[in-house]
Short mmCIF file of C-alpha atoms in Angstrom, two decimals:
data_model
loop_
_atom_site.label_atom_id
_atom_site.label_comp_id
_atom_site.label_asym_id
_atom_site.label_seq_id
_atom_site.Cartn_x
_atom_site.Cartn_y
_atom_site.Cartn_z
CA UNK C 17 -14.56 -85.71 264.33
CA UNK C 18 -13.60 -82.18 263.22
CA UNK C 19 -17.08 -80.99 264.12
CA UNK C 20 -16.76 -82.41 267.64
CA UNK C 21 -13.37 -80.71 268.11
CA UNK C 22 -14.80 -77.41 266.91
CA UNK C 23 -17.74 -77.64 269.34
CA UNK C 24 -15.41 -78.43 272.25
CA UNK C 25 -13.17 -75.50 271.34
CA UNK C 26 -16.16 -73.16 271.17
CA UNK C 27 -17.39 -74.33 274.57
CA UNK C 28 -13.92 -73.80 276.02
CA UNK C 29 -13.74 -70.23 274.68
CA UNK C 30 -17.24 -69.47 275.96
CA UNK C 31 -16.30 -70.72 279.42
CA UNK C 32 -13.12 -68.63 279.32
CA UNK C 33 -14.96 -65.45 278.40
CA UNK C 34 -17.66 -66.11 280.99
CA UNK C 35 -15.04 -66.65 283.69
CA UNK C 36 -13.23 -63.41 282.82
CA UNK C 37 -16.52 -61.55 282.70
CA UNK C 38 -17.56 -62.90 286.10
CA UNK C 39 -14.24 -61.88 287.69
CA UNK C 40 -14.39 -58.43 286.18
CA UNK C 41 -17.97 -57.95 287.35
CA UNK C 42 -17.06 -59.09 290.87
CA UNK C 43 -14.07 -56.75 291.03
CA UNK C 44 -16.12 -53.78 289.82
CA UNK C 45 -18.74 -54.54 292.45
CA UNK C 46 -16.05 -54.58 295.16
CA UNK C 47 -14.71 -51.30 293.84
CA UNK C 48 -18.15 -49.72 294.30
CA UNK C 49 -18.17 -50.23 298.09
CA UNK C 50 -14.50 -50.53 299.04
CA UNK C 51 -14.35 -47.05 300.58
CA UNK C 52 -17.47 -47.57 302.66
CA UNK C 53 -16.72 -51.13 303.78
CA UNK C 54 -13.03 -52.01 303.28
CA UNK C 55 -13.17 -55.03 305.64
CA UNK C 56 -15.89 -56.66 303.53
CA UNK C 57 -13.96 -55.80 300.37
CA UNK C 58 -10.79 -57.39 301.74
CA UNK C 59 -12.69 -60.53 302.68
CA UNK C 60 -14.23 -60.79 299.21
CA UNK C 61 -10.86 -60.23 297.52
CA UNK C 62 -9.24 -62.93 299.63
CA UNK C 63 -11.95 -65.36 298.55
CA UNK C 64 -11.27 -64.82 294.84
CA UNK C 65 -9.24 -67.72 293.47
CA UNK C 66 -8.79 -69.61 290.21
CA UNK C 67 -7.38 -73.01 289.29
CA UNK C 68 -5.83 -71.58 286.13
CA UNK C 69 -2.05 -71.23 285.69
CA UNK C 70 -0.62 -68.03 287.18
CA UNK C 71 0.14 -65.00 285.03
CA UNK C 72 3.67 -64.45 283.86
CA UNK C 73 5.92 -61.89 285.54
CA UNK C 74 4.69 -60.42 288.81
CA UNK C 75 1.34 -62.18 288.77
CA UNK C 76 2.50 -65.14 290.80
CA UNK C 77 2.09 -66.63 294.24
CA UNK C 78 4.84 -64.41 295.63
CA UNK C 79 2.68 -61.37 294.96
CA UNK C 80 -0.40 -62.79 296.65
CA UNK C 81 -2.15 -62.36 293.30
CA UNK C 82 -4.52 -65.08 292.05
CA UNK C 83 -4.38 -66.05 288.40
CA UNK C 84 -7.06 -65.06 285.87
CA UNK C 85 -7.94 -66.76 282.64
CA UNK C 86 -8.14 -63.57 280.55
CA UNK C 87 -5.64 -60.68 280.09
CA UNK C 88 -3.88 -58.69 282.73
CA UNK C 89 -6.63 -56.12 283.29
CA UNK C 90 -8.41 -58.12 285.96
CA UNK C 91 -5.09 -58.97 287.64
CA UNK C 92 -4.12 -55.29 287.79
CA UNK C 93 -7.51 -54.26 289.21
CA UNK C 94 -7.34 -57.04 291.79
CA UNK C 95 -3.84 -55.93 292.85
CA UNK C 96 -4.98 -52.33 293.26
CA UNK C 97 -8.15 -53.21 295.19
CA UNK C 98 -6.32 -55.67 297.43
CA UNK C 99 -3.72 -53.04 298.35
CA UNK C 100 -6.39 -50.38 298.82
CA UNK C 101 -8.49 -52.58 301.09
CA UNK C 102 -5.50 -53.55 303.23
CA UNK C 103 -4.48 -49.90 303.54
CA UNK C 104 -7.95 -48.83 304.62
CA UNK C 105 -8.04 -51.67 307.16
CA UNK C 106 -4.75 -50.31 308.59
CA UNK C 107 -2.86 -53.49 307.73
CA UNK C 108 0.83 -52.57 307.26
CA UNK C 109 2.23 -53.32 303.80
CA UNK C 110 5.32 -55.52 303.77
CA UNK C 111 6.02 -55.73 300.03
CA UNK C 112 5.53 -53.64 296.90
CA UNK C 113 5.19 -56.64 294.55
CA UNK C 114 1.40 -56.64 294.46
CA UNK C 115 0.82 -52.93 293.85
CA UNK C 116 3.55 -52.77 291.19
CA UNK C 117 1.40 -55.12 289.08
CA UNK C 118 -1.26 -52.40 288.95
CA UNK C 119 1.23 -49.54 288.53
CA UNK C 120 2.90 -51.16 285.53
CA UNK C 121 -0.42 -52.02 283.88
CA UNK C 122 -2.13 -48.63 284.29
CA UNK C 123 1.00 -46.64 283.42
CA UNK C 124 0.57 -47.50 279.74
CA UNK C 125 -1.05 -44.87 277.49
CA UNK C 126 -4.79 -45.15 277.03
CA UNK C 127 -5.44 -46.93 280.33
CA UNK C 128 -7.95 -45.71 282.94
CA UNK C 129 -6.65 -42.40 284.35
CA UNK C 130 -8.40 -42.72 287.70
CA UNK C 131 -7.01 -46.22 288.29
CA UNK C 132 -3.56 -45.00 287.18
CA UNK C 133 -3.63 -42.24 289.81
CA UNK C 134 -4.95 -44.61 292.48
CA UNK C 135 -2.24 -47.19 291.75
CA UNK C 136 0.44 -44.49 292.13
CA UNK C 137 -1.18 -43.29 295.36
CA UNK C 138 -1.20 -46.75 296.94
CA UNK C 139 2.35 -47.40 295.77
CA UNK C 140 3.21 -44.32 297.83
CA UNK C 141 1.33 -45.77 300.80
CA UNK C 142 3.21 -49.06 300.49
CA UNK C 143 6.57 -47.24 300.34
CA UNK C 144 5.51 -45.24 303.41
CA UNK C 145 4.96 -48.46 305.35
CA UNK C 146 8.31 -49.75 304.11
CA UNK C 147 9.95 -46.64 305.61
CA UNK C 148 11.10 -45.19 302.29
CA UNK C 149 10.14 -41.49 302.26
CA UNK C 150 11.86 -40.91 298.94
CA UNK C 151 10.10 -43.62 296.91
CA UNK C 152 6.83 -42.66 298.58
CA UNK C 153 7.13 -39.06 297.35
CA UNK C 154 8.21 -40.27 293.90
CA UNK C 155 4.95 -42.25 293.74
CA UNK C 156 2.70 -39.59 295.26
CA UNK C 157 3.82 -36.78 292.92
CA UNK C 158 2.40 -38.26 289.68
CA UNK C 159 -0.69 -39.33 291.65
CA UNK C 160 -1.27 -35.68 292.59
CA UNK C 161 -1.06 -34.72 288.91
CA UNK C 162 -3.61 -37.39 288.05
CA UNK C 163 -6.10 -36.38 290.75
CA UNK C 164 -5.70 -32.71 289.85
CA UNK C 165 -6.52 -33.52 286.23
CA UNK C 166 -9.55 -35.53 287.35
CA UNK C 167 -10.58 -32.70 289.72
CA UNK C 168 -10.77 -35.25 292.52
CA UNK C 169 -10.22 -32.84 295.41
CA UNK C 170 -10.64 -35.49 298.11
CA UNK C 171 -7.82 -37.70 296.80
CA UNK C 172 -5.70 -34.68 295.90
CA UNK C 173 -5.98 -33.53 299.52
CA UNK C 174 -4.89 -36.93 300.82
CA UNK C 175 -2.00 -37.08 298.37
CA UNK C 176 -0.84 -33.54 299.13
CA UNK C 177 -1.01 -34.23 302.88
CA UNK C 178 1.15 -37.35 302.51
CA UNK C 179 3.71 -35.54 300.33
CA UNK C 180 3.88 -32.71 302.86
CA UNK C 181 4.39 -35.13 305.76
CA UNK C 182 7.31 -36.84 304.00
CA UNK C 183 8.91 -33.53 303.06
CA UNK C 184 8.57 -32.33 306.66
CA UNK C 185 10.33 -35.48 307.86
CA UNK C 186 13.28 -34.46 305.69
CA UNK C 187 13.22 -30.89 307.08
CA UNK C 188 12.20 -29.31 303.75
CA UNK C 189 9.86 -26.92 305.52
CA UNK C 190 9.16 -24.44 302.72
CA UNK C 191 8.25 -27.19 300.26
CA UNK C 192 6.27 -29.02 302.92
CA UNK C 193 4.25 -25.91 303.75
CA UNK C 194 3.34 -25.49 300.07
CA UNK C 195 1.86 -29.00 299.91
CA UNK C 196 0.08 -28.57 303.25
CA UNK C 197 -1.47 -25.40 301.84
CA UNK C 198 -2.68 -27.33 298.78
CA UNK C 199 -4.21 -30.00 301.02
CA UNK C 200 -5.94 -27.29 303.08
CA UNK C 201 -7.29 -25.57 299.94
CA UNK C 202 -8.73 -28.89 298.72
CA UNK C 203 -10.53 -29.40 302.05
CA UNK C 204 -11.90 -25.85 301.86
CA UNK C 205 -13.01 -26.43 298.27
CA UNK C 206 -15.23 -29.36 299.29
CA UNK C 207 -16.31 -27.71 302.56
CA UNK C 208 -14.85 -30.45 304.78
CA UNK C 209 -14.06 -28.79 308.13
CA UNK C 210 -12.79 -32.04 309.64
CA UNK C 211 -10.25 -32.52 306.86
CA UNK C 212 -8.98 -28.94 307.29
CA UNK C 213 -7.47 -29.83 310.66
CA UNK C 214 -4.38 -31.83 309.66
CA UNK C 215 -3.16 -29.57 306.81
CA UNK C 216 -3.73 -26.46 308.95
CA UNK C 217 -1.68 -28.07 311.73
CA UNK C 218 0.98 -28.88 309.11
CA UNK C 219 1.15 -25.26 307.94
CA UNK C 220 1.50 -24.07 311.54
CA UNK C 221 4.24 -26.57 312.44
CA UNK C 222 6.22 -25.61 309.30
CA UNK C 223 6.01 -21.98 310.37
CA UNK C 224 7.17 -22.97 313.85
CA UNK C 225 10.08 -24.95 312.41
CA UNK C 226 11.13 -21.88 310.40
CA UNK C 227 10.95 -19.64 313.46
CA UNK C 228 7.78 -17.82 312.35
CA UNK C 229 6.32 -17.95 315.85
CA UNK C 230 3.61 -15.29 315.51
CA UNK C 231 2.17 -16.78 312.31
CA UNK C 232 2.35 -20.24 313.82
CA UNK C 233 0.60 -19.08 316.98
CA UNK C 234 -2.25 -17.49 314.97
CA UNK C 235 -2.79 -20.67 312.96
CA UNK C 236 -2.78 -22.87 316.06
CA UNK C 237 -5.34 -20.59 317.70
CA UNK C 238 -7.48 -20.93 314.55
CA UNK C 239 -6.98 -24.70 314.65
CA UNK C 240 -8.02 -24.85 318.31
CA UNK C 241 -11.20 -22.87 317.62
CA UNK C 242 -12.04 -24.98 314.55
CA UNK C 243 -11.48 -28.27 316.38
CA UNK C 244 -13.60 -27.21 319.32
CA UNK C 245 -16.35 -26.00 316.98
CA UNK C 246 -16.67 -29.42 315.36
CA UNK C 247 -15.92 -31.27 318.63
CA UNK C 248 -12.75 -32.93 317.34
CA UNK C 249 -10.51 -34.01 320.25
CA UNK C 250 -7.51 -34.89 318.06
CA UNK C 251 -7.34 -31.45 316.48
CA UNK C 252 -7.91 -29.81 319.86
CA UNK C 253 -5.07 -31.81 321.41
CA UNK C 254 -2.71 -31.03 318.52
CA UNK C 255 -3.38 -27.32 318.80
CA UNK C 256 -3.09 -27.34 322.60
CA UNK C 257 0.27 -29.17 322.51
CA UNK C 258 1.84 -26.71 320.11
CA UNK C 259 0.33 -23.68 321.85
CA UNK C 260 1.93 -24.98 325.06
CA UNK C 261 5.34 -24.83 323.34
CA UNK C 262 4.78 -21.34 321.90
CA UNK C 263 3.36 -19.77 325.07
CA UNK C 264 6.20 -21.23 327.15
CA UNK C 265 8.67 -19.77 324.64
CA UNK C 266 6.91 -16.42 325.05
CA UNK C 267 7.47 -16.61 328.81
CA UNK C 268 3.93 -17.48 329.84
CA UNK C 269 4.53 -20.76 331.67
CA UNK C 270 1.07 -20.78 333.33
CA UNK C 271 -0.69 -20.79 329.93
CA UNK C 272 1.80 -23.41 328.70
CA UNK C 273 0.83 -25.68 331.63
CA UNK C 274 -2.88 -25.11 330.98
CA UNK C 275 -2.54 -26.03 327.30
CA UNK C 276 -0.47 -29.11 328.17
CA UNK C 277 -3.08 -30.22 330.71
CA UNK C 278 -5.82 -29.76 328.11
CA UNK C 279 -3.90 -31.96 325.68
CA UNK C 280 -3.31 -34.58 328.40
CA UNK C 281 -7.04 -34.75 329.12
CA UNK C 282 -7.79 -35.50 325.47
CA UNK C 283 -5.03 -38.05 324.81
CA UNK C 284 -5.03 -41.73 325.72
CA UNK C 285 -2.34 -44.40 326.12
CA UNK C 286 1.09 -43.59 324.69
CA UNK C 287 -0.35 -40.42 323.13
CA UNK C 288 -0.21 -38.89 326.65
CA UNK C 289 3.60 -38.97 326.63
CA UNK C 290 4.02 -35.77 324.66
CA UNK C 291 1.65 -33.80 326.97
CA UNK C 292 3.66 -35.22 329.91
CA UNK C 293 6.82 -33.81 328.38
CA UNK C 294 5.11 -30.45 327.85
CA UNK C 295 3.90 -30.38 331.47
CA UNK C 296 7.41 -31.21 332.62
CA UNK C 297 8.80 -28.27 330.66
CA UNK C 298 6.05 -25.95 331.92
CA UNK C 299 6.72 -26.94 335.54
CA UNK C 300 10.42 -26.38 334.97
CA UNK C 301 9.66 -22.87 333.65
CA UNK C 302 7.44 -22.27 336.71
CA UNK C 303 10.33 -23.19 339.00
CA UNK C 304 8.82 -26.48 340.20
CA UNK C 305 11.64 -28.97 339.46
CA UNK C 306 10.10 -31.92 341.36
CA UNK C 307 6.89 -31.80 339.31
CA UNK C 308 8.94 -31.27 336.17
CA UNK C 309 11.12 -34.28 336.95
CA UNK C 310 8.03 -36.43 337.61
CA UNK C 311 6.48 -35.77 334.21
CA UNK C 312 9.73 -35.95 332.28
CA UNK C 313 10.56 -39.35 333.78
CA UNK C 314 7.15 -40.60 332.62
CA UNK C 315 8.31 -39.95 329.06
CA UNK C 316 11.82 -41.35 329.43
CA UNK C 317 12.33 -44.55 327.43
CA UNK C 318 8.62 -45.06 326.94
CA UNK C 319 8.35 -44.17 323.25
CA UNK C 320 9.89 -44.96 319.87
CA UNK C 321 9.65 -41.30 318.91
CA UNK C 322 13.30 -40.24 318.60
CA UNK C 323 12.43 -36.55 318.68
CA UNK C 324 10.51 -36.89 321.96
CA UNK C 325 13.25 -39.09 323.44
CA UNK C 326 15.91 -36.55 322.49
CA UNK C 327 13.88 -33.61 323.84
CA UNK C 328 13.23 -35.46 327.10
CA UNK C 329 16.93 -36.32 327.51
CA UNK C 330 17.88 -32.69 326.93
CA UNK C 331 15.31 -31.45 329.48
CA UNK C 332 16.46 -34.01 332.10
CA UNK C 333 20.09 -32.99 331.54
CA UNK C 334 19.14 -29.38 332.19
CA UNK C 335 17.20 -30.24 335.38
CA UNK C 336 20.03 -32.41 336.74
CA UNK C 337 22.51 -29.66 336.03
CA UNK C 338 20.39 -27.11 337.89
CA UNK C 339 20.12 -29.44 340.90
CA UNK C 340 23.87 -30.14 340.91
CA UNK C 341 23.62 -33.76 339.72
CA UNK C 342 26.30 -33.31 337.13
CA UNK C 343 27.05 -36.98 336.54
CA UNK C 344 23.41 -37.71 335.75
CA UNK C 345 23.25 -34.55 333.64
CA UNK C 346 26.30 -35.72 331.68
CA UNK C 347 24.65 -39.10 331.01
CA UNK C 348 21.48 -37.49 329.74
CA UNK C 349 23.48 -35.11 327.59
CA UNK C 350 25.42 -38.00 326.02
CA UNK C 351 22.16 -39.85 325.33
CA UNK C 352 20.72 -36.69 323.79
CA UNK C 353 23.80 -36.34 321.56
CA UNK C 354 23.51 -39.94 320.33
CA UNK C 355 19.81 -39.52 319.55
CA UNK C 356 20.45 -36.27 317.74
CA UNK C 357 23.10 -37.96 315.60
CA UNK C 358 20.64 -40.77 314.76
CA UNK C 359 18.02 -38.20 313.75
CA UNK C 360 20.58 -36.35 311.63
CA UNK C 361 21.45 -39.55 309.78
CA UNK C 362 17.77 -40.19 309.05
CA UNK C 363 17.43 -36.85 307.30
CA UNK C 364 18.64 -36.53 303.71
CA UNK C 365 17.47 -33.16 302.46
CA UNK C 366 19.62 -33.34 299.32
CA UNK C 367 18.12 -36.63 298.20
CA UNK C 368 14.54 -35.49 298.80
CA UNK C 369 15.27 -32.19 297.06
CA UNK C 370 16.57 -34.27 294.15
CA UNK C 371 13.27 -36.17 294.06
CA UNK C 372 11.40 -32.85 293.81
CA UNK C 373 13.77 -31.53 291.11
CA UNK C 374 13.34 -34.68 289.05
CA UNK C 375 9.58 -34.36 289.32
CA UNK C 376 9.66 -30.68 288.34
CA UNK C 377 11.95 -31.47 285.38
CA UNK C 378 9.55 -34.19 284.22
CA UNK C 379 6.59 -31.83 284.55
CA UNK C 380 8.51 -29.20 282.55
CA UNK C 381 9.40 -31.78 279.90
CA UNK C 382 5.77 -32.85 279.56
CA UNK C 383 4.62 -29.24 279.37
CA UNK C 384 7.25 -28.46 276.72
CA UNK C 385 6.20 -31.52 274.73
CA UNK C 386 2.56 -30.50 275.10
CA UNK C 387 3.37 -26.96 273.96
CA UNK C 388 5.32 -28.31 270.98
CA UNK C 389 2.38 -30.49 269.98
CA UNK C 390 -0.01 -27.57 270.42
CA UNK C 391 2.28 -25.32 268.35
CA UNK C 392 2.47 -27.94 265.60
CA UNK C 393 -1.29 -28.34 265.66
CA UNK C 394 -1.73 -24.57 265.55
CA UNK C 395 0.64 -24.26 262.59
CA UNK C 396 -1.18 -27.10 260.83
CA UNK C 397 -4.54 -25.51 261.63
CA UNK C 398 -3.45 -22.08 260.38
CA UNK C 399 -1.86 -23.62 257.31
CA UNK C 400 -4.94 -25.70 256.60
CA UNK C 401 -7.17 -22.66 257.10
CA UNK C 402 -5.07 -20.57 254.71
CA UNK C 403 -5.11 -23.35 252.12
CA UNK C 404 -8.87 -23.73 252.52
CA UNK C 405 -9.40 -19.96 252.25
CA UNK C 406 -7.19 -19.80 249.16
CA UNK C 407 -9.08 -22.66 247.58
CA UNK C 408 -12.39 -21.05 248.51
CA UNK C 409 -11.23 -17.72 247.09
CA UNK C 410 -10.18 -19.38 243.86
CA UNK C 411 -13.46 -21.26 243.73
CA UNK C 412 -15.42 -18.07 244.27
CA UNK C 413 -13.31 -16.23 241.72
CA UNK C 414 -13.91 -18.98 239.18
CA UNK C 415 -17.59 -18.98 240.06
CA UNK C 416 -17.73 -15.19 239.73
CA UNK C 417 -15.91 -15.36 236.41
CA UNK C 418 -18.32 -18.01 235.16
CA UNK C 419 -21.24 -15.95 236.43
CA UNK C 420 -19.87 -12.82 234.73
CA UNK C 421 -19.37 -14.65 231.44
CA UNK C 422 -22.90 -16.01 231.61
CA UNK C 423 -24.27 -12.53 232.36
CA UNK C 424 -22.37 -11.06 229.41
CA UNK C 425 -23.66 -13.82 227.16
CA UNK C 426 -27.23 -13.10 228.26
CA UNK C 427 -26.68 -9.37 227.76
CA UNK C 428 -25.32 -9.94 224.27
CA UNK C 429 -28.32 -12.09 223.34
CA UNK C 430 -30.69 -9.41 224.62
CA UNK C 431 -28.86 -6.72 222.64
CA UNK C 432 -29.12 -8.78 219.46
CA UNK C 433 -32.84 -9.27 220.06
CA UNK C 434 -33.38 -5.53 220.57
CA UNK C 435 -31.44 -4.65 217.42
CA UNK C 436 -33.96 -6.71 215.44
CA UNK C 437 -36.90 -4.73 216.84
CA UNK C 438 -38.51 -1.59 215.25
CA UNK C 439 -37.44 0.44 218.26
CA UNK C 440 -33.79 -0.01 217.36
CA UNK C 441 -34.36 1.46 213.87
CA UNK C 442 -36.19 4.46 215.25
CA UNK C 443 -33.64 5.22 217.98
CA UNK C 444 -30.73 4.60 215.59
CA UNK C 445 -32.17 7.18 213.19
CA UNK C 446 -32.24 9.78 215.95
CA UNK C 447 -28.74 8.80 217.04
CA UNK C 448 -27.27 8.99 213.52
CA UNK C 449 -28.98 12.24 212.46
CA UNK C 450 -26.76 14.33 214.73
CA UNK C 451 -29.42 17.05 214.46
CA UNK C 452 -31.73 18.47 217.07
CA UNK C 453 -34.91 18.65 215.10
CA UNK C 454 -36.67 15.67 216.64
CA UNK C 455 -39.62 16.05 218.95
CA UNK C 456 -39.54 14.39 222.35
CA UNK C 457 -41.53 11.22 222.76
CA UNK C 458 -44.86 11.45 224.42
CA UNK C 459 -45.15 9.86 227.85
CA UNK C 460 -47.14 7.00 226.30
CA UNK C 461 -44.38 6.24 223.76
CA UNK C 462 -41.70 6.54 226.46
CA UNK C 463 -43.62 4.07 228.61
CA UNK C 464 -44.00 1.70 225.66
CA UNK C 465 -40.25 1.86 224.98
CA UNK C 466 -39.52 1.12 228.62
CA UNK C 467 -41.88 -1.85 228.64
CA UNK C 468 -40.23 -3.26 225.52
CA UNK C 469 -36.72 -2.74 226.94
CA UNK C 470 -37.65 -4.51 230.20
CA UNK C 471 -39.31 -7.36 228.28
CA UNK C 472 -36.30 -7.97 226.04
CA UNK C 473 -33.74 -7.45 228.83
CA UNK C 474 -35.82 -9.28 231.49
CA UNK C 475 -32.98 -11.56 232.87
CA UNK C 476 -30.58 -8.59 232.92
CA UNK C 477 -33.05 -6.30 234.70
CA UNK C 478 -33.90 -9.02 237.27
CA UNK C 479 -30.25 -9.60 238.19
CA UNK C 480 -29.48 -5.90 238.41
CA UNK C 481 -32.42 -5.34 240.75
CA UNK C 482 -31.31 -8.30 242.89
CA UNK C 483 -27.79 -6.88 243.21
CA UNK C 484 -28.98 -3.29 243.72
CA UNK C 485 -32.64 -3.09 244.84
CA UNK C 486 -32.61 0.75 244.93
CA UNK C 487 -32.32 1.10 241.15
CA UNK C 488 -35.30 3.02 239.71
CA UNK C 489 -37.01 2.26 236.39
CA UNK C 490 -35.65 5.50 234.92
CA UNK C 491 -32.08 4.59 235.95
CA UNK C 492 -32.43 1.10 234.46
CA UNK C 493 -33.78 2.56 231.19
CA UNK C 494 -30.80 4.95 231.05
CA UNK C 495 -28.39 2.09 231.80
CA UNK C 496 -29.76 -0.12 228.99
CA UNK C 497 -29.82 2.72 226.43
CA UNK C 498 -26.23 3.58 227.29
CA UNK C 499 -25.20 -0.06 226.81
CA UNK C 500 -27.01 -0.10 223.45
CA UNK C 501 -24.78 2.81 222.45
CA UNK C 502 -27.36 5.57 222.14
CA UNK C 503 -26.19 9.14 222.79
CA UNK C 504 -27.37 11.46 225.52
CA UNK C 505 -29.33 13.45 222.93
CA UNK C 506 -31.14 10.30 221.78
CA UNK C 507 -32.00 9.44 225.39
CA UNK C 508 -33.43 12.93 226.00
CA UNK C 509 -35.72 12.56 222.98
CA UNK C 510 -37.02 9.06 223.79
CA UNK C 511 -37.37 9.57 227.58
CA UNK C 512 -38.58 13.18 227.57
CA UNK C 513 -36.00 14.44 230.10
CA UNK C 514 -33.14 16.92 229.87
CA UNK C 515 -29.50 16.02 229.35
CA UNK C 516 -28.86 17.19 232.93
CA UNK C 517 -31.25 14.51 234.16
CA UNK C 518 -29.45 11.89 232.02
CA UNK C 519 -26.11 12.90 233.58
CA UNK C 520 -27.68 12.69 237.04
CA UNK C 521 -28.92 9.15 236.25
CA UNK C 522 -25.39 8.13 235.22
CA UNK C 523 -23.90 9.61 238.40
CA UNK C 524 -26.32 7.65 240.61
CA UNK C 525 -25.71 4.48 238.59
CA UNK C 526 -21.97 4.72 239.33
CA UNK C 527 -22.75 4.93 243.04
CA UNK C 528 -25.26 2.07 243.08
CA UNK C 529 -23.59 -0.46 240.80
CA UNK C 530 -20.53 -2.50 241.77
CA UNK C 531 -18.08 -4.51 239.74
CA UNK C 532 -18.29 -6.28 237.38
CA UNK C 533 -21.45 -4.41 236.27
CA UNK C 534 -19.74 -1.03 236.05
CA UNK C 535 -17.15 -2.45 233.66
CA UNK C 536 -19.72 -4.38 231.62
CA UNK C 537 -22.03 -1.37 231.13
CA UNK C 538 -19.15 1.13 230.83
CA UNK C 539 -20.91 3.81 232.86
#
């Protein structure tokens, strides 16, 4: 019976692992083509289902998240891919429950950095659709850090563009221009001319909002040329619309009308309303109030764009006033005032600035923590290096001391062996006589003495030559005779050289030998 239960349990576990593996493989396959074919990805994701109990927490039916037999990794990846596919299919997000499953999972240390950045990015996209600029920016900011670290310039451009758009909506023009510039630089980095259009337009409109008309004009001219070069009607229309505003402000109403007409020819549907407004303003500047009134009335009440509505109301009030229709002018002015108040209430610069300050403070905190860790590691590395060097120095010193002791022991043994040879008696007699009546050795006897010295002191001679290869045979003979205690006079007799030559040998030996040999031989 126990064996049967064990087999059933094993089969159950195998099925569980296989199911989790199949889901993970399917999700990874969807991830491989989601950018190229988001509609297919969304269809595949919608078809994924499981009869297992739902996950605890957010992984429930309210999130639109199917349950998975194993862990939360597959659930988090599903949530991210489902949100990403919907976003790419231009399906508005109505809840943040699904994407928060992915955000919470990938936020933990050690999780996939790319998926962490993507989950933050799509949380920003969800908040954008929910009309919350502030939460959107709060989500996009860490996403930008992640993509920058991954050197993903395409996603960093998209993130920077979105941050800039939200900041512009809150009239933070300096900050917005900085993020537009980053988006533009990313597009330049990857050589994507098409993706340069929107950030360049953003830079120019920030300059316009700050009253930097000349700089804005130059950038819009550049944008117009770029858009025409790559045959992009949207970029061309954007540039033409803004150039219509700037040229009209400069007093060139004819050029303003031409730019507005160009934009009108490229726009379709409700997108034509803004060029209509611009043509109305241009005709007004040209002194053609009937044409101006015609185009301005085409815009009136036809759009949900509060800024265009307010601008149209203001322009109509001005036209009515010029034509003496003061009651109508007053009505338009009141409508303009109400719209302007609504716009003012939708802008909260202080709150958005607070979002940016919080982000900058968090970045500073992380950098400080990183610097503290690096400093601690550096101190530990330096300390460890010093300890290792000290230990190595001690080891070498001990090794050198042992080597020196061994050398001295060998030298002592060689000296004892020489003292038992006939040569020692003969040289000792010369040394002890303290007279100068001895004849110098013949060259043959000197050579024989040298051969005997080198034979007896073979290990000593070999080491000395290894340490100082420039030592000559005569210098080595002098060195050994000195260590044996024989006087300069004795050395002149047995080597056949003058005492001046012996002193010269000793001088060169002091220059060629290093410690501890100088101390051992007492030169």
